[in-house]
Short mmCIF file of C-alpha atoms and ligand atoms in Angstrom, two decimals:
data_model
loop_
_atom_site.label_atom_id
_atom_site.label_comp_id
_atom_site.label_asym_id
_atom_site.label_seq_id
_atom_site.Cartn_x
_atom_site.Cartn_y
_atom_site.Cartn_z
CA UNK A 1 -0.01 0.09 -0.14
CA UNK A 2 1.59 3.53 -0.85
CA UNK A 3 0.22 7.37 -0.75
CA UNK A 4 0.94 9.31 -3.14
CA UNK A 5 0.08 13.40 -2.44
CA UNK A 6 0.35 15.85 -5.10
CA UNK A 7 0.51 19.56 -4.17
CA UNK A 8 -0.99 21.89 -6.69
CA UNK A 9 0.03 25.20 -4.40
CA UNK A 10 -3.09 27.65 -4.84
CA UNK A 11 -5.38 25.18 -7.18
CA UNK A 12 -9.02 26.35 -6.75
CA UNK A 13 -11.99 23.88 -7.91
CA UNK A 14 -13.58 27.80 -9.65
CA UNK A 15 -10.75 26.99 -12.07
CA UNK A 16 -10.09 22.87 -12.01
CA UNK A 17 -13.99 21.65 -12.50
CA UNK A 18 -15.12 23.70 -15.35
CA UNK A 19 -11.80 23.07 -17.14
CA UNK A 20 -12.07 19.75 -15.99
CA UNK A 21 -15.74 19.52 -17.54
CA UNK A 22 -14.06 21.11 -20.26
CA UNK A 23 -11.77 18.02 -20.49
CA UNK A 24 -9.07 20.08 -20.26
CA UNK A 25 -7.46 18.31 -17.20
CA UNK A 26 -8.30 14.50 -17.42
CA UNK A 27 -6.82 13.03 -14.86
CA UNK A 28 -7.37 15.20 -12.54
CA UNK A 29 -11.48 14.88 -13.56
CA UNK A 30 -10.64 10.81 -13.22
CA UNK A 31 -9.72 10.71 -10.10
CA UNK A 32 -12.63 13.28 -8.83
CA UNK A 33 -14.82 10.50 -10.67
CA UNK A 34 -13.36 7.89 -9.00
CA UNK A 35 -12.99 9.65 -5.40
CA UNK A 36 -13.73 12.00 -3.21
CA UNK A 37 -13.82 15.80 -3.40
CA UNK A 38 -14.00 18.88 -0.89
CA UNK A 39 -12.96 22.09 -0.98
CA UNK A 40 -10.36 22.79 1.55
CA UNK A 41 -10.40 25.08 4.09
CA UNK A 42 -7.16 27.07 4.91
CA UNK A 43 -5.39 28.89 7.63
CA UNK A 44 -6.36 32.28 8.10
CA UNK A 45 -4.83 34.79 6.47
CA UNK A 46 -4.47 32.39 3.90
CA UNK A 47 -1.02 32.05 3.14
CA UNK A 48 1.38 29.58 1.76
CA UNK A 49 4.05 30.09 4.24
CA UNK A 50 1.39 29.11 7.68
CA UNK A 51 -0.69 27.54 5.56
CA UNK A 52 2.24 24.58 4.66
CA UNK A 53 3.37 23.87 7.97
CA UNK A 54 -0.33 23.21 9.42
CA UNK A 55 -0.94 20.41 6.68
CA UNK A 56 2.26 18.74 7.92
CA UNK A 57 2.17 19.27 11.15
CA UNK A 58 -1.61 18.83 11.80
CA UNK A 59 -1.91 21.70 14.41
CA UNK A 60 -3.03 25.94 13.98
CA UNK A 61 0.04 27.88 13.67
CA UNK A 62 -0.57 28.70 17.25
CA UNK A 63 0.66 25.73 18.52
CA UNK A 64 3.44 25.43 15.48
CA UNK A 65 4.49 29.08 15.43
CA UNK A 66 4.60 30.05 11.95
CA UNK A 67 1.88 32.83 10.83
CA UNK A 68 3.07 34.01 7.84
CA UNK A 69 7.13 34.08 5.59
CA UNK A 70 8.21 36.94 7.77
CA UNK A 71 8.05 37.12 11.56
CA UNK A 72 8.23 40.57 12.99
CA UNK A 73 10.93 41.37 15.59
CA UNK A 74 10.40 44.88 16.02
CA UNK A 75 11.67 47.49 13.07
CA UNK A 76 13.12 44.53 11.31
CA UNK A 77 12.20 41.02 10.17
CA UNK A 78 13.39 37.85 10.78
CA UNK A 79 12.39 35.00 7.27
CA UNK A 80 10.86 31.98 9.01
CA UNK A 81 12.60 28.39 8.29
CA UNK A 82 11.17 24.39 8.45
CA UNK A 83 13.27 24.36 12.09
CA UNK A 84 10.59 27.52 13.10
CA UNK A 85 7.89 25.08 12.64
CA UNK A 86 7.58 24.10 16.50
CA UNK A 87 6.05 20.38 16.45
CA UNK A 88 6.77 17.18 14.48
CA UNK A 89 5.69 17.14 10.43
CA UNK A 90 4.39 14.04 9.27
CA UNK A 91 7.19 13.29 8.07
CA UNK A 92 9.38 13.16 10.29
CA UNK A 93 6.33 11.13 12.77
CA UNK A 94 6.19 8.88 9.21
CA UNK A 95 10.15 8.44 9.15
CA UNK A 96 10.22 7.64 12.56
CA UNK A 97 7.35 4.90 12.21
CA UNK A 98 9.64 2.99 9.84
CA UNK A 99 8.43 4.18 6.69
CA UNK A 100 9.97 4.76 2.85
CA UNK A 101 9.31 8.77 2.84
CA UNK A 102 10.04 10.98 0.14
CA UNK A 103 8.90 14.85 -0.49
CA UNK A 104 9.32 17.54 -3.22
CA UNK A 105 9.44 21.09 -3.52
CA UNK A 106 7.10 21.71 0.03
CA UNK A 107 6.92 24.98 0.86
CA UNK A 108 8.63 25.84 4.04
CA UNK A 109 11.03 22.48 4.47
CA UNK A 110 14.28 24.41 4.27
CA UNK A 111 16.63 22.89 5.55
CA UNK A 112 15.56 19.78 4.58
CA UNK A 113 14.49 17.11 7.50
CA UNK A 114 16.57 13.89 7.78
CA UNK A 115 13.59 11.97 6.76
CA UNK A 116 14.39 7.75 6.23
CA UNK A 117 13.92 8.77 2.51
CA UNK A 118 14.59 11.96 0.55
CA UNK A 119 13.48 15.24 0.04
CA UNK A 120 14.08 18.77 -2.21
CA UNK A 121 12.82 21.20 -0.11
CA UNK A 122 10.09 23.93 -1.48
CA UNK A 123 10.52 28.20 -1.73
CA UNK A 124 11.90 29.34 0.96
CA UNK A 125 14.98 27.63 0.26
CA UNK A 126 18.56 29.85 -0.67
CA UNK A 127 20.23 29.09 -3.96
CA UNK A 128 22.27 26.22 -2.58
CA UNK A 129 23.61 22.68 -2.99
CA UNK A 130 22.55 22.31 0.16
CA UNK A 131 18.50 21.66 -0.17
CA UNK A 132 18.04 18.16 -0.44
CA UNK A 133 18.10 14.71 1.67
CA UNK A 134 20.15 12.94 1.38
CA UNK A 135 22.78 15.45 0.59
CA UNK A 136 23.85 13.94 -2.75
CA UNK A 137 20.45 13.60 -4.54
CA UNK A 138 21.22 16.38 -6.71
CA UNK A 139 24.03 15.81 -7.80
CA UNK A 140 22.93 11.89 -8.83
CA UNK A 141 21.09 13.20 -10.71
CA UNK A 142 21.66 15.99 -12.62
CA UNK A 143 23.25 14.37 -15.53
CA UNK A 144 20.17 12.43 -16.51
CA UNK A 145 17.76 15.46 -15.24
CA UNK A 146 19.88 18.81 -15.24
CA UNK A 147 19.53 21.31 -13.17
CA UNK A 148 17.11 21.60 -9.90
CA UNK A 149 15.65 24.43 -9.00
CA UNK A 150 12.38 25.88 -6.82
CA UNK A 151 11.59 28.86 -8.39
CA UNK A 152 11.48 30.92 -11.39
CA UNK A 153 13.82 32.47 -13.05
CA UNK A 154 12.32 35.09 -15.08
CA UNK A 155 11.36 38.11 -12.77
CA UNK A 156 7.30 38.70 -14.09
CA UNK A 157 6.94 42.53 -15.28
CA UNK A 158 4.48 43.31 -17.26
CA UNK A 159 5.82 43.45 -21.22
CA UNK A 160 7.72 39.77 -20.83
CA UNK A 161 4.79 38.00 -20.64
CA UNK A 162 6.18 35.63 -23.17
CA UNK A 163 9.15 34.42 -21.48
CA UNK A 164 7.86 34.76 -18.61
CA UNK A 165 5.00 32.00 -19.49
CA UNK A 166 8.07 29.66 -21.29
CA UNK A 167 9.99 30.15 -17.82
CA UNK A 168 6.87 29.23 -15.30
CA UNK A 169 6.48 26.07 -17.62
CA UNK A 170 9.65 25.16 -17.95
CA UNK A 171 9.72 25.48 -13.93
CA UNK A 172 6.82 22.97 -13.85
CA UNK A 173 8.70 20.39 -16.41
CA UNK A 174 11.63 20.86 -13.99
CA UNK A 175 9.02 19.28 -11.06
CA UNK A 176 7.74 16.78 -13.06
CA UNK A 177 10.61 15.45 -14.81
CA UNK A 178 12.05 14.91 -11.01
CA UNK A 179 8.88 13.41 -9.35
CA UNK A 180 8.56 10.93 -12.43
CA UNK A 181 12.30 9.69 -12.20
CA UNK A 182 12.87 10.01 -8.16
CA UNK A 183 9.36 7.77 -7.53
CA UNK A 184 11.05 5.10 -9.87
CA UNK A 185 14.83 4.96 -9.21
CA UNK A 186 13.92 5.19 -5.18
CA UNK A 187 11.78 3.23 -2.75
CA UNK A 188 8.88 5.36 -1.33
CA UNK A 189 6.01 3.98 0.99
CA UNK A 190 4.80 7.74 1.03
CA UNK A 191 5.31 10.37 -1.48
CA UNK A 192 4.46 14.27 -2.06
CA UNK A 193 5.09 15.56 -5.34
CA UNK A 194 4.52 19.54 -5.22
CA UNK A 195 4.07 22.23 -7.74
CA UNK A 196 4.56 25.97 -6.94
CA UNK A 197 4.52 27.30 -10.37
CA UNK A 198 0.45 27.87 -11.03
CA UNK A 199 0.01 29.89 -7.77
CA UNK A 200 3.59 32.24 -8.93
CA UNK A 201 1.28 32.50 -12.62
CA UNK A 202 -1.77 32.71 -11.02
CA UNK A 203 -0.33 36.34 -9.20
CA UNK A 204 1.02 37.86 -12.40
CA UNK A 205 -1.36 36.83 -14.69
CA UNK A 206 -4.33 36.49 -13.57
CA UNK A 207 -5.77 39.17 -15.25
CA UNK A 208 -4.81 37.90 -18.77
CA UNK A 209 -8.01 34.81 -18.32
CA UNK A 210 -10.06 36.90 -16.29
CA UNK A 211 -13.00 38.81 -18.28
CA UNK A 212 -14.35 40.27 -15.12
CA UNK A 213 -11.32 41.58 -13.57
CA UNK A 214 -10.79 45.36 -13.60
CA UNK A 215 -7.36 45.29 -15.45
CA UNK A 216 -8.83 42.63 -17.93
CA UNK A 217 -6.73 42.22 -20.65
CA UNK A 218 -8.01 40.04 -23.16
CA UNK A 219 -4.96 38.81 -26.00
CA UNK A 220 -2.63 35.66 -26.24
CA UNK A 221 -2.22 34.74 -22.65
CA UNK A 222 -5.95 34.50 -21.97
CA UNK A 223 -5.32 30.43 -22.05
CA UNK A 224 -2.12 30.80 -20.20
CA UNK A 225 -2.75 29.56 -17.14
CA UNK A 226 -5.31 26.95 -18.05
CA UNK A 227 -2.71 25.62 -20.04
CA UNK A 228 -0.16 25.32 -16.86
CA UNK A 229 -2.91 23.51 -15.24
CA UNK A 230 -3.66 21.13 -18.43
CA UNK A 231 0.40 20.54 -18.35
CA UNK A 232 0.49 19.75 -14.25
CA UNK A 233 -2.73 17.49 -15.35
CA UNK A 234 -0.96 15.58 -17.45
CA UNK A 235 2.53 15.22 -15.46
CA UNK A 236 -0.09 13.63 -12.73
CA UNK A 237 -1.29 11.12 -15.87
CA UNK A 238 2.50 10.36 -15.72
CA UNK A 239 2.49 9.63 -12.09
CA UNK A 240 -0.63 7.74 -11.98
CA UNK A 241 0.47 5.31 -14.57
CA UNK A 242 3.82 4.96 -12.67
CA UNK A 243 2.34 3.73 -9.35
CA UNK A 244 1.05 0.35 -7.80
CA UNK A 245 -2.66 -0.86 -8.43
CA UNK A 246 -3.32 -0.37 -4.33
CA UNK A 247 -2.23 3.55 -3.85
CA UNK A 248 -4.32 6.06 -2.39
CA UNK A 249 -3.98 9.25 -4.08
CA UNK A 250 -4.48 12.83 -3.05
CA UNK A 251 -4.55 16.10 -4.32
CA UNK A 252 -4.57 18.92 -2.54
CA UNK A 253 -3.76 22.71 -2.05
CA UNK A 254 -2.43 25.31 0.48
CA UNK A 255 -5.51 27.85 -0.17
CA UNK A 256 -7.43 28.82 -3.12
CA UNK A 257 -7.28 31.59 -5.66
CA UNK A 258 -9.06 34.99 -7.05
CA UNK A 259 -8.40 38.12 -8.63
CA UNK A 260 -6.42 40.82 -6.67
CA UNK A 261 -7.71 44.74 -7.68
CA UNK A 262 -5.61 47.36 -5.29
CA UNK A 263 -3.27 46.99 -2.42
CA UNK A 264 -4.30 48.95 1.25
CA UNK A 265 -1.02 50.21 3.16
CA UNK A 266 -2.49 49.45 6.16
CA UNK A 267 0.63 51.58 7.99
CA UNK A 268 -0.41 54.71 6.12
CA UNK A 269 -4.24 54.43 7.42
CA UNK A 270 -2.58 53.29 11.07
CA UNK A 271 -0.50 56.55 10.34
CA UNK A 272 -3.55 58.42 9.51
CA UNK A 273 -5.26 57.61 12.38
CA UNK A 274 -2.97 57.88 14.60
CA UNK A 275 -2.03 54.43 15.84
CA UNK A 276 1.61 54.74 14.14
CA UNK A 277 3.43 57.43 15.03
CA UNK A 278 6.55 58.60 13.10
CA UNK A 279 9.81 59.63 15.14
CA UNK A 280 10.47 63.23 14.93
CA UNK A 281 14.20 63.92 14.34
CA UNK A 282 14.87 66.08 11.39
CA UNK A 283 16.28 62.73 8.75
CA UNK A 284 12.64 61.47 9.42
CA UNK A 285 10.81 64.93 9.14
CA UNK A 286 12.66 64.79 5.24
CA UNK A 287 11.98 61.30 4.72
CA UNK A 288 7.94 61.80 6.55
CA UNK A 289 8.04 64.87 4.09
CA UNK A 290 9.05 62.69 0.74
CA UNK A 291 6.89 60.49 1.89
CA UNK A 292 3.77 62.60 1.74
CA UNK A 293 5.14 64.24 -1.54
CA UNK A 294 5.26 60.75 -3.34
CA UNK A 295 8.87 60.08 -3.02
CA UNK A 296 9.09 56.47 -2.24
CA UNK A 297 10.12 52.95 -3.66
CA UNK A 298 7.20 52.62 -5.31
CA UNK A 299 7.47 55.79 -7.05
CA UNK A 300 11.11 55.37 -7.90
CA UNK A 301 10.46 51.75 -9.23
CA UNK A 302 7.49 52.85 -12.14
CA UNK A 303 9.94 56.17 -12.61
CA UNK A 304 13.04 53.17 -13.28
CA UNK A 305 10.97 51.27 -15.15
CA UNK A 306 9.67 54.24 -17.38
CA UNK A 307 13.27 54.50 -18.46
CA UNK A 308 13.48 51.12 -19.40
CA UNK A 309 16.00 50.57 -16.28
CA UNK A 310 14.66 47.76 -14.64
CA UNK A 311 17.07 44.91 -15.64
CA UNK A 312 19.20 47.17 -14.32
CA UNK A 313 17.12 47.91 -11.19
CA UNK A 314 16.62 44.04 -10.81
CA UNK A 315 20.62 43.48 -11.12
CA UNK A 316 21.72 45.93 -8.36
CA UNK A 317 23.02 44.65 -5.21
CA UNK A 318 20.64 43.82 -2.34
CA UNK A 319 23.17 46.05 -0.41
CA UNK A 320 22.53 48.73 -2.67
CA UNK A 321 18.96 48.29 -2.91
CA UNK A 322 18.53 48.28 0.78
CA UNK A 323 20.06 51.46 1.26
CA UNK A 324 18.04 52.80 -1.40
CA UNK A 325 14.72 51.82 0.14
CA UNK A 326 16.50 52.86 3.48
CA UNK A 327 16.11 57.03 2.63
CA UNK A 328 12.66 56.14 2.69
CA UNK A 329 10.34 55.25 5.38
CA UNK A 330 10.65 52.18 6.85
CA UNK A 331 9.79 50.52 10.08
CA UNK A 332 13.01 51.82 11.22
CA UNK A 333 11.72 55.45 11.04
CA UNK A 334 8.66 54.39 13.87
CA UNK A 335 8.36 56.25 16.76
CA UNK A 336 7.85 52.75 18.89
CA UNK A 337 7.46 54.50 22.62
CA UNK A 338 4.19 55.82 20.94
CA UNK A 339 3.07 53.31 18.05
CA UNK A 340 -0.36 51.85 19.00
CA UNK A 341 -0.30 49.25 16.12
CA UNK A 342 1.51 48.24 12.94
CA UNK A 343 0.84 46.16 10.16
CA UNK A 344 3.14 44.00 8.85
CA UNK A 345 2.53 40.36 6.63
CA UNK A 346 0.37 39.31 3.91
CA UNK A 347 -2.88 39.62 3.37
CA UNK A 348 -3.66 42.40 6.06
CA UNK A 349 -1.89 41.67 9.39
CA UNK A 350 -2.24 44.10 12.21
CA UNK A 351 -0.11 44.04 15.61
CA UNK A 352 -0.37 46.01 18.46
CA UNK A 353 2.78 46.84 20.01
CA UNK A 354 2.43 44.99 23.26
CA UNK A 355 4.73 45.65 26.14
CA UNK A 356 6.61 42.03 26.38
CA UNK A 357 6.60 41.24 22.78
CA UNK A 358 7.00 43.41 20.53
CA UNK A 359 10.72 45.05 21.68
CA UNK A 360 9.37 48.76 22.76
CA UNK A 361 5.96 47.83 23.34
CA UNK A 362 3.57 49.45 25.35
CA UNK A 363 0.32 48.15 24.97
CA UNK A 364 -0.21 46.41 28.15
CA UNK A 365 -2.43 43.81 29.15
CA UNK A 366 -4.87 46.17 30.89
CA UNK A 367 -5.43 47.78 28.03
CA UNK A 368 -4.56 45.82 25.45
CA UNK A 369 -8.61 44.90 24.93
CA UNK A 370 -9.18 49.13 24.50
CA UNK A 371 -6.77 49.51 21.99
CA UNK A 372 -7.86 46.68 20.11
CA UNK A 373 -10.79 47.87 19.63
CA UNK A 374 -10.03 51.14 19.27
CA UNK A 375 -7.88 50.19 15.74
CA UNK A 376 -10.94 47.66 14.87
CA UNK A 377 -13.51 50.42 15.41
CA UNK A 378 -11.52 52.60 13.35
CA UNK A 379 -10.90 49.87 10.58
CA UNK A 380 -14.35 49.74 10.31
CA UNK A 381 -14.82 52.63 9.05
CA UNK A 382 -12.28 52.53 5.84
CA UNK A 383 -13.57 53.04 2.67
CA UNK A 384 -13.22 52.07 -0.79
CA UNK A 385 -12.34 54.12 -3.93
CA UNK A 386 -16.23 54.22 -4.29
CA UNK A 387 -17.41 54.50 -1.11
CA UNK A 388 -18.24 51.19 0.51
CA UNK A 389 -16.65 49.44 3.51
CA UNK A 390 -13.00 47.83 2.38
CA UNK A 391 -13.24 45.61 5.75
CA UNK A 392 -15.28 42.39 5.20
CA UNK A 393 -14.15 41.14 7.86
CA UNK A 394 -12.31 41.00 10.97
CA UNK A 395 -10.63 37.95 12.87
CA UNK A 396 -9.32 38.14 16.46
CA UNK A 397 -6.31 36.69 16.97
CA UNK A 398 -7.89 34.39 19.46
CA UNK A 399 -10.25 33.51 16.90
CA UNK A 400 -8.24 31.20 15.16
CA UNK A 401 -4.59 30.54 16.70
CA UNK A 402 -5.15 28.90 20.19
CA UNK A 403 -1.76 27.32 21.48
CA UNK A 404 1.62 28.22 23.30
CA UNK A 405 2.46 30.28 20.54
CA UNK A 406 -0.81 31.81 19.55
CA UNK A 407 0.65 35.00 21.29
CA UNK A 408 2.87 35.54 18.81
CA UNK A 409 0.33 35.37 15.57
CA UNK A 410 -1.49 38.76 14.74
CA UNK A 411 -4.38 40.49 17.09
CA UNK A 412 -5.82 41.00 14.32
CA UNK A 413 -6.05 38.91 10.55
CA UNK A 414 -8.29 41.68 8.12
CA UNK A 415 -9.87 40.85 5.31
CA UNK A 416 -10.04 43.60 3.05
CA UNK A 417 -12.99 43.61 -0.04
CA UNK A 418 -13.58 39.90 0.09
CA UNK A 419 -9.75 39.28 -0.07
CA UNK A 420 -9.83 41.29 -3.70
CA UNK A 421 -7.38 43.40 -1.87
CA UNK A 422 -4.38 42.84 0.78
CA UNK A 423 -2.50 44.50 2.77
CA UNK A 424 1.50 45.56 1.67
CA UNK A 425 3.41 43.69 4.07
CA UNK A 426 6.52 45.87 4.66
CA UNK A 427 5.81 49.60 5.55
CA UNK A 428 4.15 51.12 2.78
CA UNK A 429 4.56 51.07 -1.06
CA UNK A 430 3.75 55.13 -1.21
CA UNK A 431 1.77 57.79 0.37
CA UNK A 432 -2.25 56.49 -0.48
CA UNK A 433 -4.25 54.10 1.84
CA UNK A 434 -5.59 52.29 -1.64
CA UNK A 435 -2.54 51.89 -3.94
CA UNK A 436 -1.85 49.83 -6.87
CA UNK A 437 0.30 46.80 -6.51
CA UNK A 438 4.42 47.42 -7.60
CA UNK A 439 4.40 44.40 -9.82
CA UNK A 440 0.72 44.74 -11.21
CA UNK A 441 -0.04 41.40 -9.54
CA UNK A 442 -3.53 41.34 -10.78
CA UNK A 443 -4.48 37.81 -8.81
CA UNK A 444 -4.32 36.16 -5.35
CA UNK A 445 -5.37 33.57 -2.13
CA UNK A 446 -8.45 32.80 -0.98
CA UNK A 447 -9.60 30.02 1.78
CA UNK A 448 -11.19 27.52 -0.19
CA UNK A 449 -8.30 25.56 -1.32
CA UNK A 450 -9.15 22.03 -3.47
CA UNK A 451 -9.20 18.49 -1.45
CA UNK A 452 -9.46 15.40 -4.24
CA UNK A 453 -8.80 11.69 -2.35
CA UNK A 454 -8.97 8.62 -4.75
CA UNK A 455 -7.55 4.84 -5.16
CA UNK A 456 -7.18 2.14 -2.54
CA UNK A 457 -9.72 2.06 0.16
CA UNK A 458 -11.22 5.50 -1.11
CA UNK A 459 -14.78 5.75 -1.87
CA UNK A 460 -16.35 7.07 -5.32
CA UNK A 461 -19.16 9.19 -3.30
CA UNK A 462 -18.27 12.38 -5.50
CA UNK A 463 -17.94 16.04 -3.60
CA UNK A 464 -18.16 16.48 0.02
CA UNK A 465 -18.73 18.83 2.01
CA UNK A 466 -15.90 21.78 3.33
CA UNK A 467 -12.77 19.48 5.35
CA UNK A 468 -9.68 21.77 6.60
CA UNK A 469 -5.91 22.02 5.73
CA UNK A 470 -6.04 20.48 9.43
CA UNK A 471 -7.61 17.53 8.71
CA UNK A 472 -5.20 15.83 6.42
CA UNK A 473 -2.44 15.16 8.93
CA UNK A 474 -4.64 13.13 10.97
CA UNK A 475 -6.35 11.01 8.18
CA UNK A 476 -3.06 10.10 6.72
CA UNK A 477 -1.53 8.77 10.02
CA UNK A 478 -4.50 6.88 10.74
CA UNK A 479 -4.88 5.34 6.64
CA UNK A 480 -1.46 4.51 7.46
CA UNK A 481 -2.65 2.79 10.15
CA UNK A 482 -0.62 4.92 12.68
CA UNK A 483 -1.77 6.44 15.90
CA UNK A 484 -2.62 9.58 15.71
CA UNK A 485 -1.25 12.39 17.96
CA UNK A 486 -3.80 13.94 20.13
CA UNK A 487 -1.95 17.16 19.38
CA UNK A 488 -3.45 17.68 15.89
CA UNK A 489 -6.16 19.74 16.04
CA UNK A 490 -7.70 18.22 12.94
CA UNK A 491 -9.77 14.99 12.65
CA UNK A 492 -9.70 12.05 10.57
CA UNK A 493 -12.01 12.33 7.86
CA UNK A 494 -13.88 8.44 7.86
CA UNK A 495 -16.11 9.48 6.01
CA UNK A 496 -13.38 9.19 2.63
CA UNK A 497 -12.65 6.13 3.35
CA UNK A 498 -14.52 2.49 2.40
CA UNK A 499 -12.97 0.46 5.49
CA UNK A 500 -13.17 3.50 8.28
CA UNK A 501 -9.17 3.41 9.25
CA UNK A 502 -8.97 2.00 13.35
CA UNK A 503 -8.18 5.54 14.83
CA UNK A 504 -5.28 5.10 17.78
CA UNK A 505 -4.02 7.61 19.33
CA UNK A 506 -0.02 8.21 20.71
CA UNK A 507 1.37 11.38 22.17
CA UNK A 508 4.66 11.81 21.03
CA UNK A 509 6.98 10.28 23.75
CA UNK A 510 5.51 7.29 22.29
CA UNK A 511 5.79 7.57 18.93
CA UNK A 512 9.51 9.01 18.94
CA UNK A 513 9.13 12.44 16.78
CA UNK A 514 10.70 15.61 18.16
CA UNK A 515 10.73 18.45 17.38
CA UNK A 516 13.95 20.26 15.69
CA UNK A 517 16.43 22.19 16.91
CA UNK A 518 15.96 26.19 15.92
CA UNK A 519 18.51 26.89 13.06
CA UNK A 520 19.14 30.49 12.42
CA UNK A 521 20.39 30.38 8.75
CA UNK A 522 23.04 32.24 7.57
CA UNK A 523 23.40 35.78 6.29
CA UNK A 524 23.76 34.23 2.72
CA UNK A 525 20.86 32.02 2.95
CA UNK A 526 18.68 34.58 4.39
CA UNK A 527 19.41 37.40 1.37
CA UNK A 528 18.93 34.70 -1.47
CA UNK A 529 15.23 34.17 0.00
CA UNK A 530 14.70 37.70 0.69
CA UNK A 531 15.99 37.94 -3.54
CA UNK A 532 13.55 35.45 -4.05
CA UNK A 533 10.75 36.46 -2.39
CA UNK A 534 11.37 40.07 -3.29
CA UNK A 535 11.41 38.59 -7.72
CA UNK A 536 8.23 36.72 -6.84
CA UNK A 537 6.34 40.04 -5.11
CA UNK A 538 6.23 38.71 -1.58
CA UNK A 539 8.38 41.29 0.05
ZN1 LIG B 1 0.90 29.26 -1.50
#
């Protein structure tokens, strides 16, 4: 009995179901017809880097401690990595149980786990040889398969769609070919193959496909995303033909996808409302004045773009760019001794400046709730450009996170225009509350991802009610006849099985799975990962 798990980052049934019906995705259609399918609720906010650790641990971010790509550390931030995950992953648990495990390209797995099997790490990896376990894995297959890569080589910007799309398809082929070869040549009981490329592509190209997008551009790239899905579907078919009869197949995404119209500079809003204050010294007053006149990283980027120097701009070293960005307003300009709230992170996260958590926190336990309510009241008055409320939903920290690390999470998650808008992850792009996305991105995440199961011991029951990304780890453990650790928050999806597995529970002491020692990445690794995230529009 083998288990094959296929991840498609950012896949949504809004695209998969119609394209499957139209015959574009015959292999996904087959899996859905012969098995079960359901919407998969992601983490809140629905972001790649908390979603995958949540899948891998079966625990909510309050227990595993990963809330975003970045973690605020006062005026700065640090990047998360696989050792930041404060719960054992299913790869560690299954390895400890003696199963052979293969894991390819799953986000937030660098530094690689020393699994009982093989691993190549996914997004948030540096450009290095050390992204695999065993350490010579890439080396052994390089001659047959060519160079492995984690992320695109071509950085998106409007006007270079053709080379961008070709590079995305090439990335899908790299991941597909390595998967096909490794699944035949390496032993495995459980294999996870992840495709990141469609998520990256949908951020950049959504408007070409979506006729209702406010910035829709008709033209030759209308089917570019669909054809990317077709390519992934083709690799899924080739994998299915290589696995034995008694294999169970799961297909999943970490969140869904939809259109993106604008971005919101939540820090500008917090500044306008007096929750965020700037330092009053001369240099900062100059920076603030320049900022209010519109001199910002975004405006300078557009200036560079207008004169056709963007290639030069992407080639300058990170140090140079940081110096340039440093001339503008940033978290370094914030007067923390007078600041109540700030936003850092994707989609819409607000942190209060909490004493004892933030280095110069001023919000105390006594006034935490009243300050948070003040911020929420102001947020509810935030209006769209056409006067309608911008905030669709406000989710409090304790409504979505619980556990030992929950207090590290954002205090407020703001859903902006039903996720049609997202917050800018760092300080601000310019001095407007509502602004255009710097790179011209037109797609972003939604909460509902996809879940499909088919094969050995799976019912052919068609469409089911929504499941949660937390449910997958306990379901995988039970399906493989392994005890389910009680720390896991999700439930075993008994309804998908012909013969529901006998569920046994065992705590971590009994299973021998341990949490990894936290490793702080070297400066070189960090700068490479940051560079990659910046190229993808995540920073
Ligand atoms: Zn994702």
